[in-house]
Coordinates of C-alpha atoms in Angstrom, one line a residue:
Chain Y
M1 CA 0.1 0.0 0.0
T2 CA 1.4 3.4 -0.8
K3 CA 1.8 6.3 1.8
K4 CA -0.8 8.3 -0.2
V5 CA -3.5 5.5 0.0
R6 CA -3.0 5.1 3.5
K7 CA -3.5 8.8 4.4
Y8 CA -6.9 8.8 2.9
N9 CA -7.7 5.3 4.1
H10 CA -9.9 6.5 6.9
W11 CA -12.3 8.0 4.3
F12 CA -12.7 4.6 3.0
L13 CA -13.4 2.9 6.0
I14 CA -16.1 5.6 7.4
S15 CA -17.8 6.1 4.0
P16 CA -20.3 3.4 4.4
Y17 CA -21.4 5.0 7.8
L18 CA -21.2 8.5 6.3
I19 CA -23.2 7.7 3.2
L20 CA -25.9 6.1 5.1
F21 CA -25.8 8.7 7.8
T22 CA -26.2 11.5 5.2
I23 CA -28.9 9.8 3.3
F24 CA -31.1 8.6 6.5
I25 CA -30.4 11.3 8.8
V26 CA -28.8 14.5 7.7
L27 CA -30.7 14.7 4.3
P28 CA -34.1 14.2 6.0
V29 CA -33.6 16.9 8.6
V30 CA -32.5 19.4 6.0
I31 CA -35.4 18.3 3.6
S32 CA -37.8 18.8 6.6
I33 CA -36.5 22.2 7.3
Y34 CA -37.1 23.1 3.5
L35 CA -40.5 21.5 3.5
S36 CA -41.6 23.4 6.8
F37 CA -41.7 26.6 4.7
T38 CA -43.7 25.3 1.7
Y39 CA -47.4 23.9 1.3
F40 CA -47.1 20.4 0.3
N41 CA -49.9 17.8 -0.2
A42 CA -47.7 14.9 -1.3
I43 CA -49.2 14.9 -4.9
E44 CA -48.4 18.6 -6.3
K45 CA -45.1 20.2 -6.0
P46 CA -44.3 22.1 -2.9
S47 CA -45.0 25.8 -3.0
W48 CA -43.0 28.1 -1.0
I49 CA -45.1 30.1 1.7
G50 CA -42.5 31.3 4.0
I51 CA -43.3 31.0 7.6
Q52 CA -47.0 30.6 7.2
N53 CA -47.0 27.2 8.8
Y54 CA -45.0 28.2 11.8
I55 CA -47.7 31.1 12.2
T56 CA -50.5 28.7 11.7
L57 CA -48.7 26.4 14.3
M58 CA -48.4 29.4 16.8
T59 CA -51.8 31.0 16.4
R60 CA -54.3 28.6 14.6
D61 CA -53.9 25.1 15.7
E62 CA -55.9 25.1 18.8
I63 CA -55.3 21.4 19.3
F64 CA -51.6 21.6 19.1
M65 CA -51.5 24.7 21.7
Q66 CA -54.3 23.2 23.9
K67 CA -53.8 19.5 23.8
V68 CA -50.6 18.4 22.1
L69 CA -48.2 20.6 23.4
P70 CA -49.3 20.5 27.2
N71 CA -49.6 16.5 26.8
T72 CA -45.9 16.6 25.2
I73 CA -44.7 18.9 28.0
K74 CA -46.5 16.7 30.7
Y75 CA -45.6 13.3 29.3
S76 CA -41.8 14.1 28.6
L77 CA -41.2 15.6 32.1
I78 CA -42.7 12.5 33.8
V79 CA -41.4 9.8 31.6
G80 CA -38.1 11.6 30.6
V81 CA -37.1 13.0 34.0
G82 CA -39.1 10.8 36.1
G83 CA -37.8 7.7 34.3
Y84 CA -34.1 8.9 34.3
L85 CA -34.4 9.3 38.1
L86 CA -35.9 6.0 38.7
S87 CA -33.4 4.1 36.6
F88 CA -30.6 5.9 38.4
T89 CA -32.4 4.9 41.7
L90 CA -32.8 1.1 40.7
A91 CA -29.4 0.9 39.3
W92 CA -27.9 2.4 42.5
L93 CA -30.1 -0.2 44.6
I94 CA -29.1 -3.1 42.5
A95 CA -25.5 -2.0 42.7
Q96 CA -25.9 -2.8 46.6
L97 CA -26.5 -6.3 46.1
T98 CA -24.3 -9.4 45.4
P99 CA -23.4 -10.6 41.8
I100 CA -26.0 -13.2 41.4
P101 CA -29.1 -11.5 42.9
R102 CA -28.0 -8.4 41.1
T103 CA -27.8 -9.9 37.6
I104 CA -31.3 -11.4 38.4
F105 CA -32.9 -7.9 39.4
A106 CA -31.2 -6.3 36.5
L107 CA -32.3 -8.8 33.9
I108 CA -35.9 -8.3 35.3
I109 CA -35.8 -4.6 35.4
Y110 CA -34.4 -4.5 31.9
S111 CA -36.8 -7.1 30.1
P112 CA -39.8 -4.7 29.6
S113 CA -37.7 -2.5 27.5
L114 CA -37.2 -5.4 24.9
T115 CA -40.9 -5.8 24.5
A116 CA -42.3 -3.5 21.6
G117 CA -45.4 -2.6 19.8
I118 CA -47.3 -5.8 19.9
T119 CA -47.0 -6.4 23.6
M120 CA -49.0 -3.2 24.2
T121 CA -52.1 -5.4 22.6
V122 CA -51.0 -8.5 24.3
V123 CA -50.6 -7.0 28.1
W124 CA -51.9 -3.7 28.3
R125 CA -55.0 -3.5 26.2
V126 CA -56.0 -6.9 27.9
L127 CA -55.4 -5.5 31.3
F128 CA -57.2 -2.3 31.0
N129 CA -59.9 -3.8 28.9
G130 CA -63.1 -1.8 29.1
D131 CA -65.5 -4.7 29.9
Q132 CA -65.7 -6.9 32.7
Q133 CA -63.2 -9.1 31.5
G134 CA -60.5 -6.6 31.6
Y135 CA -58.1 -7.6 34.4
L136 CA -58.4 -4.3 36.3
N137 CA -62.0 -3.9 36.2
A138 CA -62.6 -7.4 37.2
L139 CA -60.4 -6.9 40.3
L140 CA -62.0 -3.4 41.1
L141 CA -65.5 -4.9 40.7
K142 CA -64.8 -7.7 42.9
Y143 CA -63.6 -5.7 45.7
G144 CA -66.5 -3.1 45.5
F145 CA -64.3 -0.1 44.4
I146 CA -66.3 0.5 41.3
D147 CA -69.9 -0.8 40.4
K148 CA -69.5 -0.5 36.8
A149 CA -66.8 -1.2 34.2
I150 CA -64.7 1.8 33.3
Q151 CA -63.6 2.1 29.7
W152 CA -59.8 2.8 30.7
L153 CA -58.2 3.4 27.4
Q154 CA -61.2 5.2 25.7
S155 CA -61.7 7.7 28.6
P156 CA -59.6 11.0 28.2
E157 CA -59.2 11.1 31.9
Y158 CA -57.4 7.9 32.2
L159 CA -55.4 7.5 29.2
M160 CA -52.5 9.9 29.8
D161 CA -51.8 8.5 33.2
I162 CA -52.0 4.9 31.8
M163 CA -49.6 6.0 29.0
I164 CA -47.1 7.2 31.9
V165 CA -47.3 4.0 33.7
V166 CA -46.6 1.9 30.7
S167 CA -43.9 4.2 29.2
L168 CA -42.1 4.1 32.8
W169 CA -42.4 0.3 32.8
S170 CA -40.5 -0.2 29.8
S171 CA -37.9 2.7 30.1
M172 CA -35.1 1.0 31.8
G173 CA -33.1 0.3 28.6
I174 CA -29.5 0.7 27.8
G175 CA -29.2 4.1 29.9
F176 CA -30.1 2.1 32.9
L177 CA -27.6 -0.7 32.1
A178 CA -24.9 2.2 31.5
M179 CA -25.6 3.7 34.8
L180 CA -25.6 0.3 36.5
A181 CA -22.0 -0.3 35.0
G182 CA -20.9 3.3 36.0
I183 CA -22.0 2.7 39.4
L184 CA -20.3 -0.5 39.9
N185 CA -17.1 1.0 38.4
V186 CA -16.6 3.7 40.6
D187 CA -13.0 3.4 42.1
E188 CA -13.5 2.1 45.7
S189 CA -10.6 4.4 46.9
L190 CA -12.7 7.1 46.3
Y191 CA -15.3 5.9 48.8
E192 CA -12.5 5.3 51.2
A193 CA -11.0 8.6 50.9
A194 CA -14.5 10.0 51.6
Y195 CA -15.1 8.2 54.7
I196 CA -12.0 9.7 56.0
D197 CA -13.1 13.1 55.0
G198 CA -16.2 12.6 57.1
I199 CA -18.8 11.7 54.7
R200 CA -21.7 10.5 57.1
T201 CA -24.7 9.6 54.9
R202 CA -25.4 7.3 52.3
L203 CA -27.2 10.1 50.5
Q204 CA -23.8 12.1 50.8
E205 CA -21.9 9.2 49.5
V206 CA -24.2 9.3 46.5
I207 CA -24.3 12.9 45.6
Y208 CA -20.5 13.7 46.4
I209 CA -18.8 10.6 45.2
T210 CA -20.9 8.3 43.1
I211 CA -22.7 10.8 40.8
P212 CA -19.5 13.0 40.1
A213 CA -17.3 9.8 39.5
M214 CA -19.9 8.5 36.9
K215 CA -20.8 11.8 35.0
P216 CA -20.3 10.5 31.7
Q217 CA -22.6 7.5 32.3
M218 CA -25.1 9.8 33.8
L219 CA -24.9 12.0 30.6
F220 CA -25.3 9.0 28.2
G221 CA -28.3 7.9 30.6
A222 CA -29.9 11.1 30.1
V223 CA -29.5 10.9 26.4
M224 CA -30.8 7.7 26.2
S225 CA -33.8 8.7 28.5
I226 CA -34.7 11.6 25.8
V227 CA -34.6 9.2 22.9
N228 CA -36.7 6.9 24.9
T229 CA -39.1 9.4 25.7
F230 CA -39.7 10.3 22.1
T231 CA -39.6 7.0 20.7
T232 CA -42.4 5.5 23.1
A233 CA -44.6 8.7 22.3
G234 CA -46.7 6.4 19.9
I235 CA -48.1 4.4 22.7
G236 CA -51.2 6.5 23.2
V237 CA -52.3 5.5 19.6
A238 CA -51.2 1.9 20.4
L239 CA -53.3 1.7 23.5
S240 CA -56.3 3.4 22.4
G241 CA -56.2 2.0 19.0
S242 CA -56.9 5.1 17.2
N243 CA -55.4 8.3 16.1
P244 CA -56.2 11.1 17.3
T245 CA -56.6 9.3 20.5
P246 CA -59.9 9.8 22.3
Q247 CA -60.6 13.6 22.7
Y248 CA -56.8 14.2 22.1
A249 CA -56.2 13.1 25.6
G250 CA -53.0 11.2 24.8
Q251 CA -51.9 13.0 21.6
L252 CA -48.3 14.0 21.5
M253 CA -46.2 15.5 18.8
V254 CA -45.3 12.5 17.1
N255 CA -49.0 11.3 16.8
H256 CA -49.9 15.1 15.6
I257 CA -47.2 14.6 12.9
E258 CA -48.6 11.3 11.6
D259 CA -52.0 12.8 11.8
Y260 CA -51.2 15.6 9.5
G261 CA -48.9 13.7 7.3
F262 CA -50.4 10.7 6.9
Y263 CA -54.1 11.1 7.4
R264 CA -54.4 14.8 6.0
Y265 CA -51.6 15.0 3.8
E266 CA -50.5 18.3 4.9
M267 CA -47.0 17.4 4.6
G268 CA -45.7 21.0 5.0
Y269 CA -47.5 21.7 8.0
A270 CA -46.4 18.2 9.4
A271 CA -42.6 19.1 8.4
A272 CA -43.0 22.1 10.6
L273 CA -44.2 20.0 13.5
S274 CA -41.3 18.0 12.9
V275 CA -38.9 20.7 13.1
V276 CA -40.1 22.0 16.3
L277 CA -40.0 18.5 17.8
L278 CA -36.3 18.4 16.7
L279 CA -35.9 21.6 18.4
I280 CA -37.5 20.5 21.7
I281 CA -35.3 17.4 21.6
W282 CA -32.2 19.6 21.2
F283 CA -33.1 21.8 23.8
F284 CA -33.4 18.9 26.3
S285 CA -30.1 17.5 25.2
R286 CA -28.4 20.8 25.6
V287 CA -30.0 20.8 29.3
A288 CA -28.5 17.3 29.8
W289 CA -25.0 18.5 28.6
R290 CA -25.2 21.3 30.6
L291 CA -25.9 19.4 33.7
F292 CA -23.5 16.5 33.2
G293 CA -21.0 17.4 30.5
E294 CA -17.5 17.8 31.5
R295 CA -16.0 21.2 30.7
Chain L
M1 CA -12.3 1.0 56.9
A2 CA -15.6 1.5 55.6
R3 CA -18.0 3.5 57.7
F4 CA -21.0 1.6 56.4
S5 CA -21.6 -1.9 57.1
T6 CA -22.8 -2.5 53.4
K7 CA -21.1 -1.1 50.4
T8 CA -21.5 -0.7 46.8
N9 CA -20.7 -4.0 44.7
P10 CA -20.3 -6.2 47.6
K11 CA -18.9 -9.7 47.4
Y12 CA -20.6 -11.3 50.2
F13 CA -24.1 -11.4 51.6
H14 CA -24.8 -9.2 54.6
R15 CA -27.8 -8.6 56.7
S16 CA -27.9 -4.8 55.9
Q17 CA -28.6 -5.7 52.2
L18 CA -32.0 -7.0 53.3
K19 CA -33.4 -3.5 53.0
F20 CA -32.6 -3.2 49.5
Y21 CA -34.5 -6.3 48.6
F22 CA -37.4 -5.1 50.5
I23 CA -37.6 -2.1 48.0
L24 CA -36.6 -4.0 45.0
I25 CA -38.6 -7.1 45.3
P26 CA -42.2 -5.3 44.9
I27 CA -40.6 -3.1 42.0
S28 CA -39.1 -6.2 40.0
A29 CA -42.7 -8.0 40.7
F30 CA -44.6 -4.9 38.8
M31 CA -41.8 -5.3 36.2
I32 CA -41.9 -9.1 35.8
L33 CA -45.8 -9.6 36.2
P34 CA -46.7 -8.1 32.6
I35 CA -43.7 -10.4 31.0
L36 CA -45.1 -13.5 32.7
F37 CA -48.6 -12.4 31.6
I38 CA -47.1 -12.6 28.0
F39 CA -46.0 -16.2 28.5
S40 CA -49.1 -17.4 30.5
Q41 CA -51.5 -15.7 27.9
A42 CA -49.9 -17.2 24.7
F43 CA -50.7 -20.8 26.1
K44 CA -54.1 -20.2 27.4
P45 CA -56.9 -22.2 25.6
L46 CA -59.8 -20.2 24.3
D47 CA -62.1 -20.9 27.7
E48 CA -59.5 -19.6 29.8
L49 CA -58.6 -16.5 27.7
F50 CA -62.4 -15.3 28.2
L51 CA -62.9 -16.7 31.8
Y52 CA -64.7 -14.3 34.1
P53 CA -63.4 -13.6 36.4
P54 CA -60.0 -13.5 34.6
R55 CA -57.2 -15.8 35.5
F56 CA -53.5 -14.5 35.4
F57 CA -52.0 -17.9 34.9
V58 CA -52.6 -20.5 32.5
K59 CA -54.1 -23.7 34.0
R60 CA -54.4 -26.2 31.0
P61 CA -51.8 -24.8 28.8
T62 CA -52.1 -25.6 25.0
L63 CA -50.4 -24.8 21.8
F64 CA -53.7 -24.0 20.1
N65 CA -53.0 -20.2 19.8
F66 CA -49.6 -20.8 17.9
F67 CA -51.5 -23.1 15.5
Q68 CA -54.2 -20.6 15.3
L69 CA -51.5 -18.1 14.5
F70 CA -50.1 -20.0 11.7
N71 CA -53.5 -20.7 10.2
A72 CA -54.6 -17.1 10.0
A73 CA -51.9 -16.5 7.6
R74 CA -53.3 -19.3 5.3
G75 CA -56.1 -17.1 4.4
S76 CA -54.0 -14.4 3.0
N77 CA -52.2 -16.6 0.3
I78 CA -48.9 -15.9 2.0
P79 CA -47.5 -18.6 4.2
I80 CA -46.5 -17.4 7.7
S81 CA -42.8 -18.5 6.8
R82 CA -42.7 -16.1 4.4
Y83 CA -42.8 -13.3 7.0
F84 CA -40.4 -15.1 9.1
M85 CA -38.0 -15.6 6.5
N86 CA -38.1 -11.9 5.8
S87 CA -37.6 -11.0 9.3
I88 CA -34.9 -13.4 9.9
L89 CA -33.1 -12.4 6.6
T90 CA -33.4 -8.8 7.5
A91 CA -32.1 -9.2 11.3
F92 CA -29.1 -11.2 9.9
F93 CA -28.0 -8.9 7.3
S94 CA -28.6 -5.8 9.4
V95 CA -26.7 -7.1 12.4
I96 CA -23.6 -8.1 10.4
L97 CA -23.7 -5.1 8.5
T98 CA -24.1 -2.7 11.5
I99 CA -21.5 -4.4 13.3
L100 CA -19.3 -3.9 10.4
I101 CA -20.2 -0.3 9.7
S102 CA -20.1 0.5 13.4
V103 CA -16.5 -1.2 14.0
F104 CA -15.2 0.6 10.8
A105 CA -16.6 4.1 12.0
G106 CA -15.6 3.5 15.5
Y107 CA -12.0 2.6 14.6
V108 CA -11.6 5.5 12.5
L109 CA -13.1 8.0 15.1
S110 CA -11.2 6.6 17.8
K111 CA -7.7 6.1 16.3
K112 CA -7.1 8.0 13.3
K113 CA -6.3 11.8 13.3
F114 CA -7.7 13.9 10.6
K115 CA -9.3 17.4 10.7
S116 CA -13.0 16.8 10.6
K117 CA -12.7 14.1 13.1
N118 CA -14.1 15.7 16.0
L119 CA -16.9 17.2 14.1
L120 CA -18.0 14.0 13.0
F121 CA -18.2 12.4 16.5
T122 CA -19.9 15.5 17.6
V123 CA -22.7 15.3 15.0
N124 CA -22.9 11.4 15.7
N125 CA -23.3 12.1 19.4
L126 CA -26.2 14.7 18.3
A127 CA -27.7 12.2 16.1
L128 CA -27.9 9.8 19.2
M129 CA -30.9 12.0 19.9
F130 CA -32.4 11.7 16.6
V131 CA -36.0 10.3 16.6
P132 CA -36.8 8.8 13.1
I133 CA -40.5 9.3 13.2
A134 CA -39.8 13.2 13.4
V135 CA -38.6 13.3 9.8
I136 CA -40.6 10.2 8.5
I137 CA -42.0 12.3 5.6
P138 CA -38.6 13.4 4.0
R139 CA -37.3 10.0 4.7
Y140 CA -40.2 8.7 2.6
I141 CA -39.4 11.1 -0.3
I142 CA -35.5 10.0 -0.2
V143 CA -36.3 6.4 -0.3
Q144 CA -38.8 6.8 -2.9
S145 CA -36.4 9.1 -5.1
L146 CA -33.8 6.2 -4.6
G147 CA -36.0 3.9 -6.2
L148 CA -36.0 1.9 -3.2
I149 CA -39.7 1.6 -2.6
D150 CA -40.8 -2.2 -2.7
T151 CA -37.5 -3.5 -2.5
F152 CA -36.3 -5.9 0.0
I153 CA -33.2 -4.1 0.7
I154 CA -35.0 -1.2 2.1
N155 CA -35.9 -3.4 5.0
I156 CA -32.3 -3.7 6.0
L157 CA -31.0 -0.3 4.6
S158 CA -33.3 1.5 6.8
L159 CA -31.9 -0.1 9.9
L160 CA -28.2 0.4 9.3
V161 CA -27.5 3.8 10.8
M162 CA -27.0 3.2 14.3
P163 CA -25.4 6.1 16.3
V164 CA -25.3 4.4 19.6
G165 CA -23.5 1.5 17.8
V166 CA -20.7 3.7 16.5
F167 CA -20.6 5.6 19.7
L168 CA -20.3 2.4 21.9
V169 CA -17.5 0.9 19.6
K170 CA -15.6 4.1 19.6
Q171 CA -15.7 4.6 23.5
F172 CA -14.5 0.9 23.7
I173 CA -11.7 1.2 21.1
D174 CA -10.5 4.4 23.1
Q175 CA -9.6 1.9 25.8
I176 CA -7.0 0.0 23.5
P177 CA -3.6 1.4 23.8
D178 CA -2.4 3.1 20.6
S179 CA 1.1 1.5 20.8
L180 CA -0.5 -2.0 20.2
L181 CA -1.9 -0.8 16.8
E182 CA 1.4 1.1 16.1
A183 CA 3.3 -2.0 16.5
A184 CA 1.2 -3.8 14.0
F185 CA 1.4 -1.0 11.7
V186 CA 5.3 -1.1 12.2
D187 CA 5.0 -5.1 11.1
G188 CA 3.5 -4.0 7.9
A189 CA -0.5 -4.7 8.7
N190 CA -2.9 -2.4 6.9
D191 CA -6.0 -1.3 8.3
L192 CA -8.3 -4.0 7.4
Q193 CA -5.7 -6.5 9.0
I194 CA -5.6 -4.4 12.1
I195 CA -9.3 -4.2 12.4
F196 CA -9.9 -8.1 11.7
K197 CA -6.9 -9.6 13.3
I198 CA -6.1 -7.4 16.5
L199 CA -9.3 -5.2 17.1
V200 CA -12.1 -7.6 16.8
P201 CA -10.8 -10.1 19.2
L202 CA -10.5 -7.5 21.7
L203 CA -13.7 -5.8 21.0
K204 CA -15.9 -8.7 21.4
P205 CA -18.0 -7.3 24.2
A206 CA -18.7 -4.1 22.2
I207 CA -19.3 -6.3 19.0
S208 CA -21.9 -8.4 20.9
T209 CA -23.6 -5.2 22.3
V210 CA -24.2 -3.7 19.0
G211 CA -25.2 -7.1 17.6
I212 CA -27.8 -7.5 20.3
L213 CA -29.2 -3.7 19.9
A214 CA -29.1 -4.1 16.2
F215 CA -30.8 -7.4 16.8
Q216 CA -33.6 -5.8 18.9
I217 CA -34.3 -2.9 16.5
A218 CA -34.5 -5.0 13.6
W219 CA -36.6 -7.9 14.9
N220 CA -39.0 -5.3 16.3
S221 CA -39.0 -2.5 13.6
S222 CA -41.9 -2.4 11.2
E223 CA -41.2 1.1 10.0
A224 CA -39.8 -0.1 6.6
S225 CA -42.9 -2.4 6.0
V226 CA -45.3 0.1 7.0
Y227 CA -43.8 3.2 4.9
Y228 CA -41.8 1.8 2.0
I229 CA -43.3 -1.6 1.0
N230 CA -46.5 -2.3 -0.4
N231 CA -45.6 -5.8 -1.6
E232 CA -47.0 -8.4 1.1
N233 CA -44.3 -10.8 0.0
L234 CA -41.4 -8.4 1.1
R235 CA -42.8 -7.5 4.7
T236 CA -41.6 -8.8 8.0
F237 CA -43.1 -10.6 10.9
A238 CA -43.2 -7.6 13.1
F239 CA -45.4 -6.0 10.7
Y240 CA -47.6 -9.0 10.1
A241 CA -47.8 -9.5 13.9
S242 CA -48.9 -5.9 14.6
N243 CA -51.2 -5.8 11.7
L244 CA -52.9 -8.9 12.5
T245 CA -53.7 -7.7 16.1
Q246 CA -55.0 -4.6 15.2
V247 CA -57.3 -6.3 12.5
A248 CA -58.0 -9.3 14.7
G249 CA -57.3 -8.0 18.2
N250 CA -60.7 -7.4 19.5
T251 CA -62.2 -10.6 18.1
I252 CA -62.6 -13.6 20.2
A253 CA -59.9 -15.6 18.4
G254 CA -57.6 -12.6 17.8
Q255 CA -56.4 -12.4 21.4
G256 CA -55.2 -15.7 21.6
I257 CA -53.3 -15.1 18.2
A258 CA -52.0 -11.7 19.5
A259 CA -50.6 -13.6 22.4
A260 CA -48.8 -16.1 20.6
A261 CA -47.5 -13.5 18.1
G262 CA -46.3 -11.3 21.1
L263 CA -44.3 -14.0 22.5
I264 CA -42.5 -15.1 19.6
M265 CA -41.7 -11.4 19.1
F266 CA -40.4 -11.4 22.6
I267 CA -38.6 -14.4 23.1
P268 CA -35.7 -14.1 20.7
N269 CA -34.8 -10.5 22.3
L270 CA -34.9 -12.1 26.0
V271 CA -32.6 -15.0 25.0
L272 CA -29.8 -13.3 23.2
F273 CA -29.8 -10.7 26.2
I274 CA -29.5 -13.2 28.7
I275 CA -26.8 -15.2 27.0
M276 CA -24.7 -11.9 26.3
Q277 CA -25.4 -9.7 29.4
S278 CA -22.1 -10.1 30.8
R279 CA -20.6 -8.7 27.8
V280 CA -23.2 -5.9 27.4
M281 CA -22.3 -5.1 30.9
N282 CA -18.7 -4.9 30.1
T283 CA -19.5 -2.5 27.2
M284 CA -21.6 -0.3 29.2
A285 CA -18.7 0.5 31.6
N286 CA -17.0 2.2 28.9
S287 CA -20.1 3.9 27.6
G288 CA -19.5 7.5 29.1
L289 CA -20.0 10.6 26.9
K290 CA -17.4 13.0 27.3

């Protein structure tokens, strides 16, 4: 191999990734930004309308302002932030055990995140079924808490809460594993030193030693938590079986995008929604970097 | 000279660990009950599925639901084995290719020195947060203009970009000393030889992890089948299963079929993870973002 070839070798090695990355991630984002300034119904050519879509989004889309945005904020705060705190807490608790039980607990807590899509129908829809054969209804009826079966998944007042429970259940993914590994790898001598310096409680130990020592894993966990939040966002539709969800109770940005893009064919407007969603995700990630990034 | 009677990562059991069990056992019960339910439900005969009051665990297990699942496909002219084959091929190729692509990219981003390296890694880290559904429309337009609608290959192609994979491999390679690779260079090895002869054996944990993640995504994904494929012959089992349950999910026979399909979707992921979990944890130890 000549020297010159070797000098540019890395471009050959990385090119498959770069090409696919460009096609499936970079280009879609660029096109999305362009389309968001157009009217596009998927049949005719997109026509440039400036920031009209964004104006509509801010002023005329009542469903977005009244339902989708508040839903999204509530959902992502509870599932994103709550799920993150929960996965750190669980990882820390598990790390206090001996290896064999630790492995078993880790496996149990990780396994829900392996389930996808169809498990919604198998487990959760059966559990929350609206008739007496739904497990929750049967249980509540039996002990006399309610005297009439409740339509859990079709009632606007319950849908969001159920979505949050189900999302939290399945949110201990690789972020959780990374944090567990991070906690287990904290240098023992750090703890020893801290005991000498007078750390007295478990909480102090966690705050002053464990978390600072595993900042990189905390950041990775946070990023994965953000991803998880927005990728599980489809479950409202999966649970209730319809898009839009009943009275938009479980409608999140992702569902709103699908609604406009694939049912109403207002692709330009859907693209504007996508751009806003990307901005929101980017904002959250900045917050995570601020909190845990090493400068 | 530990102040606490218990410590993180203990080697031996001590009474003071009991309190953690008291907290963890109820939580794990909540986590695992729905999983047990998937198993139990799949083996229930019809009368147990619709028993009132419902019974959680199956009493007289039967394979009836699985036969029903296989029969359900017969009506549509396409045997279920076709969907399976599509899924298996998709998963197989996307795992192999994702590993190759991630190792190549991870190696370059970790050990090579060139101008735009840091930029590329930063962009990759940003893309960790990428949610495909947010740009599903432009993606469709691109796939269409590349002429990939209704091709089998799009099943695989749409899964190959995995920023997490590149990231995990890169972080893992960072731990391998440069001197080892330099020694190989001096001995006249080229990049490919270095990757396959030196790196790959050392990278086993990271490669297994990327493989598992790629498999999970490929096995569970129905994105390509939903958006890019109209030809029923090319669609995957994940699509078939979720479609079947949407259509048949509320009918009497449908629930049993859905349960069987759900179990088939879940088992491979679980088994793979159990086999590989120690390697996954090994990779995760290096997974910090810096």
